């Protein structure tokens, strides 16, 4: 395709040639021809929102980096706002500002704190920003009056962002969280783009992690797997088979429950990972490590499970548990009734407190 387009561009002259050249460059799927060495992990969520997809993704990123791999992370938000900068913190929480000035999702703060890497504007984009770019191109005439559609134009634009962050970061592994919940109508282009992306990449280059809820029903005195089954079924109906399922619950998940979900969702029992509530979010990487989650992920990606270095995290968690003194600090702001509105400030104070034993 690239060679053919170059021949066409060389042979066509004048205004007609320039016009045709612009249309060819706008149409030709450059992203199919660019091949980076990065592996990609998509993290999706099911049943309900606010499950902790971001913490799960960031925890996996921490473990992979602790094994010596260069990791970067990306958040894809399906809403139609161009960015969170003008959104109410009461609805969306903190607006996290990256080093290059991008106003992004609060999950970027979790990513930076867990993988200890400065992220950029490439680490967060919304469906609104994708549509804004495509409509600007259509108004400019880049498509020469052609029909602009979700497939292939929106999905190609999403895949372009996936390739771009891998190229610009030089990462070994890119972890991309797809915001929202499986079944949300606005999230469908992102799932479709991820499905296409996996199909285009070599085998073992892409995997899917699905984070889902296993609720405890007090009247029955047991956790229920049916919501997870339906969530995975919905994901499968969109052409995506999860490679791993992470089970969120406020109760312990037994091996029997994991085996049941394995049977109904077509994954191995070892690929069903329990992630019950923890006293601190910084304990989550250690819980996932205890189940060999990161090693299994690396095996799926065809990468070596190098020796892991978790001592700094273990020391932090231990120091956090031993902190007994208290100190009162006032945070003055417009949205103080919602703690997430100043999440990075609160986390910075917590980290400082752990350092000083308070």
CSV table of C-alpha atoms in Angstrom, one decimal:
chain,number,residue,atom,x,y,z
A,1,UNK,CA,0.0,0.0,0.0
A,2,UNK,CA,2.8,2.5,0.9
A,3,UNK,CA,4.7,1.7,-2.3
A,4,UNK,CA,1.6,2.0,-4.5
A,5,UNK,CA,0.7,5.4,-2.9
A,6,UNK,CA,4.2,6.7,-3.5
A,7,UNK,CA,4.1,5.7,-7.2
A,8,UNK,CA,0.7,7.5,-7.6
A,9,UNK,CA,2.0,10.6,-5.9
A,10,UNK,CA,5.0,10.8,-8.2
A,11,UNK,CA,3.1,10.4,-11.4
A,12,UNK,CA,0.2,12.7,-10.7
A,13,UNK,CA,1.0,16.4,-11.3
A,14,UNK,CA,-0.8,19.7,-10.8
A,15,UNK,CA,-3.7,20.5,-8.6
A,16,UNK,CA,-5.5,17.2,-9.4
A,17,UNK,CA,-2.4,15.3,-8.3
A,18,UNK,CA,-2.1,17.3,-5.1
A,19,UNK,CA,-5.8,16.7,-4.4
A,20,UNK,CA,-5.5,13.0,-5.0
A,21,UNK,CA,-2.3,12.8,-2.9
A,22,UNK,CA,-4.1,14.4,0.1
A,23,UNK,CA,-7.0,11.9,-0.2
A,24,UNK,CA,-4.6,8.9,-0.5
A,25,UNK,CA,-2.7,10.0,2.6
A,26,UNK,CA,-5.9,10.6,4.5
A,27,UNK,CA,-7.3,7.2,3.5
A,28,UNK,CA,-4.3,4.8,3.5
A,29,UNK,CA,-4.0,2.8,6.7
A,30,UNK,CA,-0.5,3.8,7.7
A,31,UNK,CA,-1.1,2.3,11.2
A,32,UNK,CA,-1.3,-1.1,9.7
A,33,UNK,CA,2.2,-0.8,8.3
A,34,UNK,CA,3.9,0.5,11.4
A,35,UNK,CA,5.1,-2.2,13.7
A,36,UNK,CA,6.5,-1.5,17.1
A,37,UNK,CA,8.1,-4.0,19.5
A,38,UNK,CA,5.7,-3.0,22.4
A,39,UNK,CA,3.3,-5.5,23.9
A,40,UNK,CA,-0.2,-4.2,24.7
A,41,UNK,CA,-2.5,-5.0,27.6
A,42,UNK,CA,-6.2,-3.8,27.5
A,43,UNK,CA,-8.0,-3.5,30.8
A,44,UNK,CA,-11.8,-3.5,30.7
A,45,UNK,CA,-14.5,-3.4,33.4
A,46,UNK,CA,-17.8,-5.1,33.9
A,47,UNK,CA,-21.0,-5.1,35.9
A,48,UNK,CA,-20.6,-1.7,37.6
A,49,UNK,CA,-18.3,1.4,37.5
A,50,UNK,CA,-15.8,2.4,40.2
A,51,UNK,CA,-14.6,-1.2,40.5
A,52,UNK,CA,-10.9,-0.3,40.6
A,53,UNK,CA,-9.9,-0.9,37.0
A,54,UNK,CA,-7.3,1.9,37.4
A,55,UNK,CA,-5.8,0.5,40.5
A,56,UNK,CA,-5.7,-3.0,39.0
A,57,UNK,CA,-4.0,-1.7,35.8
A,58,UNK,CA,-1.6,0.4,37.8
A,59,UNK,CA,-0.8,-2.5,40.1
A,60,UNK,CA,0.0,-4.7,37.1
A,61,UNK,CA,2.2,-1.9,35.8
A,62,UNK,CA,4.1,-1.7,39.0
A,63,UNK,CA,4.8,-5.5,39.0
A,64,UNK,CA,5.9,-5.5,35.4
A,65,UNK,CA,8.2,-2.5,36.0
A,66,UNK,CA,9.6,-4.2,39.1
A,67,UNK,CA,10.6,-7.0,36.8
A,68,UNK,CA,12.7,-4.6,34.7
A,69,UNK,CA,10.4,-3.8,31.9
A,70,UNK,CA,9.7,-0.3,30.6
A,71,UNK,CA,6.0,0.3,31.1
A,72,UNK,CA,3.7,3.2,30.1
A,73,UNK,CA,0.0,3.6,30.7
A,74,UNK,CA,-2.9,5.1,28.9
A,75,UNK,CA,-6.6,5.9,29.8
A,76,UNK,CA,-9.2,5.9,27.0
A,77,UNK,CA,-12.4,7.6,28.1
A,78,UNK,CA,-15.6,7.0,26.0
A,79,UNK,CA,-17.4,10.2,27.0
A,80,UNK,CA,-17.9,13.0,24.5
A,81,UNK,CA,-16.1,15.8,26.5
A,82,UNK,CA,-12.9,16.7,24.8
A,83,UNK,CA,-11.0,16.4,28.1
A,84,UNK,CA,-11.8,16.5,31.9
A,85,UNK,CA,-10.5,20.1,32.2
A,86,UNK,CA,-14.0,21.7,32.1
A,87,UNK,CA,-15.8,18.8,33.9
A,88,UNK,CA,-17.2,19.1,37.4
A,89,UNK,CA,-15.0,17.4,40.0
A,90,UNK,CA,-18.2,16.3,41.7
A,91,UNK,CA,-18.9,14.1,38.7
A,92,UNK,CA,-15.4,13.1,37.6
A,93,UNK,CA,-13.1,13.8,40.6
A,94,UNK,CA,-9.7,15.3,40.3
A,95,UNK,CA,-8.3,16.8,37.0
A,96,UNK,CA,-4.8,15.4,36.9
A,97,UNK,CA,-2.3,17.7,35.1
A,98,UNK,CA,0.6,15.9,33.4
A,99,UNK,CA,4.1,17.3,33.1
A,100,UNK,CA,3.4,18.7,29.6
A,101,UNK,CA,0.3,20.5,30.8
A,102,UNK,CA,-2.5,18.1,29.7
A,103,UNK,CA,-5.6,18.1,31.8
A,104,UNK,CA,-6.4,14.4,32.2
A,105,UNK,CA,-8.3,11.7,34.1
A,106,UNK,CA,-7.5,11.2,37.8
A,107,UNK,CA,-6.4,7.6,37.0
A,108,UNK,CA,-3.3,9.2,35.5
A,109,UNK,CA,-2.3,10.1,39.0
A,110,UNK,CA,-2.7,6.5,40.2
A,111,UNK,CA,-0.6,5.4,37.2
A,112,UNK,CA,2.2,7.8,38.0
A,113,UNK,CA,2.3,6.9,41.6
A,114,UNK,CA,2.4,3.2,40.9
A,115,UNK,CA,4.8,3.0,38.0
A,116,UNK,CA,6.9,6.1,39.0
A,117,UNK,CA,6.9,7.5,35.4
A,118,UNK,CA,5.9,10.9,34.2
A,119,UNK,CA,3.0,10.5,31.7
A,120,UNK,CA,2.1,12.9,28.9
A,121,UNK,CA,-0.9,14.1,26.9
A,122,UNK,CA,-0.6,10.9,24.9
A,123,UNK,CA,-1.6,9.0,28.1
A,124,UNK,CA,-5.2,10.1,28.0
A,125,UNK,CA,-7.8,10.8,25.3
A,126,UNK,CA,-11.5,10.8,25.0
A,127,UNK,CA,-14.1,9.9,22.4
A,128,UNK,CA,-14.9,13.6,22.2
A,129,UNK,CA,-11.3,14.5,21.2
A,130,UNK,CA,-11.4,11.7,18.6
A,131,UNK,CA,-14.6,13.1,17.1
A,132,UNK,CA,-13.3,16.7,17.3
A,133,UNK,CA,-10.2,15.7,15.2
A,134,UNK,CA,-12.2,13.8,12.7
A,135,UNK,CA,-14.8,16.5,12.2
A,136,UNK,CA,-12.1,19.1,11.8
A,137,UNK,CA,-10.5,17.0,9.1
A,138,UNK,CA,-13.9,16.5,7.4
A,139,UNK,CA,-14.6,20.3,7.4
A,140,UNK,CA,-11.2,20.9,6.0
A,141,UNK,CA,-12.0,18.5,3.1
A,142,UNK,CA,-9.5,15.8,3.9
A,143,UNK,CA,-12.1,13.1,3.0
A,144,UNK,CA,-13.2,14.8,-0.2
A,145,UNK,CA,-16.8,14.4,0.6
A,146,UNK,CA,-16.6,10.8,1.6
A,147,UNK,CA,-18.7,9.3,4.3
A,148,UNK,CA,-17.0,9.5,7.7
A,149,UNK,CA,-18.0,6.5,9.8
A,150,UNK,CA,-17.4,4.9,13.2
A,151,UNK,CA,-15.8,2.0,11.3
A,152,UNK,CA,-13.2,2.6,10.0
A,153,UNK,CA,-12.5,6.2,10.8
A,154,UNK,CA,-13.2,6.4,14.5
A,155,UNK,CA,-11.6,3.0,15.2
A,156,UNK,CA,-8.6,3.8,13.1
A,157,UNK,CA,-8.1,7.1,15.0
A,158,UNK,CA,-8.2,5.2,18.3
A,159,UNK,CA,-5.7,2.6,17.0
A,160,UNK,CA,-3.5,5.5,15.9
A,161,UNK,CA,-3.3,6.7,19.5
A,162,UNK,CA,-2.3,3.2,20.6
A,163,UNK,CA,0.6,3.1,18.1
A,164,UNK,CA,1.6,6.6,18.9
A,165,UNK,CA,2.1,6.2,22.6
A,166,UNK,CA,4.1,3.0,22.1
A,167,UNK,CA,6.4,4.8,19.6
A,168,UNK,CA,6.8,8.0,21.6
A,169,UNK,CA,7.4,6.3,25.0
A,170,UNK,CA,9.6,3.5,23.7
A,171,UNK,CA,7.9,1.2,26.2
A,172,UNK,CA,8.2,-2.5,26.3
A,173,UNK,CA,4.6,-2.8,27.5
A,174,UNK,CA,1.7,-0.4,27.1
A,175,UNK,CA,-1.2,-0.9,29.5
A,176,UNK,CA,-4.4,0.8,28.2
A,177,UNK,CA,-7.5,1.1,30.4
A,178,UNK,CA,-10.8,1.5,28.6
A,179,UNK,CA,-13.1,3.6,30.8
A,180,UNK,CA,-16.7,2.8,31.6
A,181,UNK,CA,-18.4,-0.6,31.7
A,182,UNK,CA,-18.8,-3.3,29.1
A,183,UNK,CA,-22.3,-2.7,27.5
A,184,UNK,CA,-22.1,1.1,27.6
A,185,UNK,CA,-23.1,2.2,24.1
A,186,UNK,CA,-20.4,5.0,24.1
A,187,UNK,CA,-17.7,2.5,24.8
A,188,UNK,CA,-18.4,0.2,21.8
A,189,UNK,CA,-16.0,1.9,19.4
A,190,UNK,CA,-13.1,1.5,21.9
A,191,UNK,CA,-13.8,-2.2,22.3
A,192,UNK,CA,-14.1,-2.7,18.5
A,193,UNK,CA,-10.8,-0.8,18.0
A,194,UNK,CA,-9.1,-3.0,20.6
A,195,UNK,CA,-10.5,-6.1,18.9
A,196,UNK,CA,-9.1,-4.9,15.5
A,197,UNK,CA,-5.8,-3.9,17.1
A,198,UNK,CA,-5.3,-7.4,18.5
A,199,UNK,CA,-6.2,-8.9,15.1
A,200,UNK,CA,-3.6,-6.7,13.4
A,201,UNK,CA,-0.8,-7.5,15.8
A,202,UNK,CA,1.4,-10.6,15.8
A,203,UNK,CA,0.3,-13.5,18.1
A,204,UNK,CA,1.1,-13.0,21.8
A,205,UNK,CA,1.4,-9.2,21.3
A,206,UNK,CA,-2.0,-8.2,22.9
A,207,UNK,CA,-4.0,-9.5,25.8
A,208,UNK,CA,-7.2,-8.5,27.6
A,209,UNK,CA,-7.8,-8.3,31.3
A,210,UNK,CA,-11.4,-8.0,32.4
A,211,UNK,CA,-12.1,-6.6,35.9
A,212,UNK,CA,-15.5,-7.5,37.2
A,213,UNK,CA,-17.7,-7.6,40.3
A,214,UNK,CA,-18.5,-10.7,42.4
A,215,UNK,CA,-21.1,-9.4,44.8
A,216,UNK,CA,-21.8,-10.9,48.2
A,217,UNK,CA,-25.5,-11.6,48.9
A,218,UNK,CA,-26.0,-11.5,52.6
A,219,UNK,CA,-29.3,-13.4,52.5
A,220,UNK,CA,-27.7,-16.2,50.7
A,221,UNK,CA,-24.4,-16.0,52.6
A,222,UNK,CA,-22.4,-16.4,49.5
A,223,UNK,CA,-20.9,-14.5,46.6
A,224,UNK,CA,-22.6,-14.7,43.2
A,225,UNK,CA,-20.9,-15.3,39.9
A,226,UNK,CA,-23.8,-14.6,37.5
A,227,UNK,CA,-23.0,-10.9,37.0
A,228,UNK,CA,-19.5,-11.8,36.0
A,229,UNK,CA,-20.8,-14.5,33.6
A,230,UNK,CA,-23.1,-12.0,31.9
A,231,UNK,CA,-20.4,-9.3,31.7
A,232,UNK,CA,-17.9,-11.7,30.0
A,233,UNK,CA,-20.7,-12.9,27.7
A,234,UNK,CA,-21.3,-9.3,26.7
A,235,UNK,CA,-17.6,-8.8,26.0
A,236,UNK,CA,-17.5,-12.0,24.0
A,237,UNK,CA,-20.5,-10.9,21.9
A,238,UNK,CA,-18.3,-8.0,20.8
A,239,UNK,CA,-15.6,-10.3,19.5
A,240,UNK,CA,-13.3,-10.1,22.5
A,241,UNK,CA,-12.3,-13.1,24.7
A,242,UNK,CA,-10.6,-12.0,27.9
A,243,UNK,CA,-7.3,-13.7,28.7
A,244,UNK,CA,-7.6,-12.9,32.4
A,245,UNK,CA,-10.5,-12.1,34.7
A,246,UNK,CA,-9.9,-10.2,37.9
A,247,UNK,CA,-12.6,-10.6,40.5
A,248,UNK,CA,-13.4,-7.7,42.7
A,249,UNK,CA,-15.3,-8.4,45.9
A,250,UNK,CA,-15.6,-7.3,49.6
A,251,UNK,CA,-15.4,-11.0,50.6
A,252,UNK,CA,-12.8,-13.7,50.0
A,253,UNK,CA,-13.1,-15.5,46.7
A,254,UNK,CA,-12.8,-19.3,47.1
A,255,UNK,CA,-11.2,-21.7,44.6
A,256,UNK,CA,-14.6,-23.1,43.9
A,257,UNK,CA,-15.9,-19.8,42.8
A,258,UNK,CA,-12.9,-19.3,40.6
A,259,UNK,CA,-13.4,-22.7,39.0
A,260,UNK,CA,-17.0,-21.9,38.3
A,261,UNK,CA,-16.2,-18.7,36.6
A,262,UNK,CA,-13.4,-20.4,34.7
A,263,UNK,CA,-15.9,-23.0,33.3
A,264,UNK,CA,-18.6,-20.5,32.3
A,265,UNK,CA,-16.2,-17.8,30.9
A,266,UNK,CA,-13.8,-20.0,28.9
A,267,UNK,CA,-10.6,-19.2,30.7
A,268,UNK,CA,-8.3,-21.4,32.7
A,269,UNK,CA,-8.7,-21.4,36.5
A,270,UNK,CA,-5.2,-20.0,36.9
A,271,UNK,CA,-6.3,-17.0,34.8
A,272,UNK,CA,-9.1,-16.1,37.2
A,273,UNK,CA,-7.5,-13.8,39.8
A,274,UNK,CA,-9.1,-12.8,43.1
A,275,UNK,CA,-8.8,-9.2,44.2
A,276,UNK,CA,-10.8,-8.6,47.4
A,277,UNK,CA,-10.9,-5.3,49.2
A,278,UNK,CA,-7.6,-4.3,50.9
A,279,UNK,CA,-6.8,-1.9,53.7
A,280,UNK,CA,-4.5,0.1,51.4
A,281,UNK,CA,-4.5,0.3,47.6
A,282,UNK,CA,-0.7,-0.2,47.8
A,283,UNK,CA,-1.3,-3.7,49.0
A,284,UNK,CA,-3.0,-4.7,45.7
A,285,UNK,CA,0.2,-5.3,43.7
A,286,UNK,CA,1.4,-7.6,46.5
A,287,UNK,CA,-1.9,-9.6,46.4
A,288,UNK,CA,-1.7,-9.9,42.7
A,289,UNK,CA,1.9,-11.0,42.9
A,290,UNK,CA,1.0,-13.7,45.4
A,291,UNK,CA,-1.2,-15.2,42.7
A,292,UNK,CA,1.6,-15.0,40.1
A,293,UNK,CA,-0.6,-12.6,38.0
A,294,UNK,CA,2.3,-10.7,36.5
A,295,UNK,CA,4.3,-13.9,35.7
A,296,UNK,CA,1.3,-15.4,33.9
A,297,UNK,CA,0.7,-12.1,32.0
A,298,UNK,CA,4.4,-12.2,30.8
A,299,UNK,CA,4.0,-15.8,29.8
A,300,UNK,CA,1.0,-14.9,27.7
A,301,UNK,CA,3.0,-12.1,26.0
A,302,UNK,CA,6.0,-14.4,25.3
A,303,UNK,CA,8.2,-12.4,27.7
A,304,UNK,CA,10.6,-13.6,30.4
A,305,UNK,CA,9.5,-13.4,34.0
A,306,UNK,CA,12.7,-11.6,35.2
A,307,UNK,CA,13.6,-11.4,38.9
A,308,UNK,CA,11.3,-9.0,40.7
A,309,UNK,CA,12.3,-6.2,43.0
A,310,UNK,CA,9.4,-5.5,45.4
A,311,UNK,CA,11.3,-4.5,48.5
A,312,UNK,CA,10.6,-0.8,48.3
A,313,UNK,CA,6.8,-1.4,48.0
A,314,UNK,CA,6.9,-3.9,50.9
A,315,UNK,CA,8.7,-1.4,53.1
A,316,UNK,CA,6.2,1.3,52.3
A,317,UNK,CA,3.2,-1.0,53.1
A,318,UNK,CA,4.8,-2.1,56.3
A,319,UNK,CA,5.6,1.5,57.3
A,320,UNK,CA,2.0,2.5,56.5
A,321,UNK,CA,0.6,-0.2,58.7
A,322,UNK,CA,2.9,0.9,61.6
A,323,UNK,CA,2.1,4.6,61.4
A,324,UNK,CA,0.2,5.3,64.6
A,325,UNK,CA,0.6,9.0,65.3
A,326,UNK,CA,-1.9,11.5,63.9
A,327,UNK,CA,-1.7,15.1,62.7
A,328,UNK,CA,-4.5,17.4,61.6
A,329,UNK,CA,-4.0,19.1,58.2
A,330,UNK,CA,-6.6,21.4,56.7
A,331,UNK,CA,-7.2,21.3,53.0
A,332,UNK,CA,-8.9,24.5,51.8
A,333,UNK,CA,-10.7,24.2,48.4
A,334,UNK,CA,-13.9,24.6,46.5
A,335,UNK,CA,-14.8,20.9,46.3
A,336,UNK,CA,-13.6,19.6,49.6
A,337,UNK,CA,-16.8,17.6,50.2
A,338,UNK,CA,-15.6,15.2,47.6
A,339,UNK,CA,-12.1,13.7,48.6
A,340,UNK,CA,-11.4,12.6,45.0
A,341,UNK,CA,-11.4,16.2,43.9
A,342,UNK,CA,-8.0,16.7,45.5
A,343,UNK,CA,-6.8,13.1,45.3
A,344,UNK,CA,-3.2,13.9,44.4
A,345,UNK,CA,-2.9,16.4,47.3
A,346,UNK,CA,-4.4,13.9,49.7
A,347,UNK,CA,-2.1,11.1,48.4
A,348,UNK,CA,1.0,13.3,48.7
A,349,UNK,CA,0.1,14.1,52.3
A,350,UNK,CA,-0.5,10.4,53.0
A,351,UNK,CA,2.9,9.4,51.5
A,352,UNK,CA,4.6,12.2,53.6
A,353,UNK,CA,2.8,10.9,56.7
A,354,UNK,CA,4.0,7.3,56.1
A,355,UNK,CA,7.6,8.7,55.7
A,356,UNK,CA,7.3,10.4,59.1
A,357,UNK,CA,5.3,7.6,60.8
A,358,UNK,CA,2.0,9.5,61.1
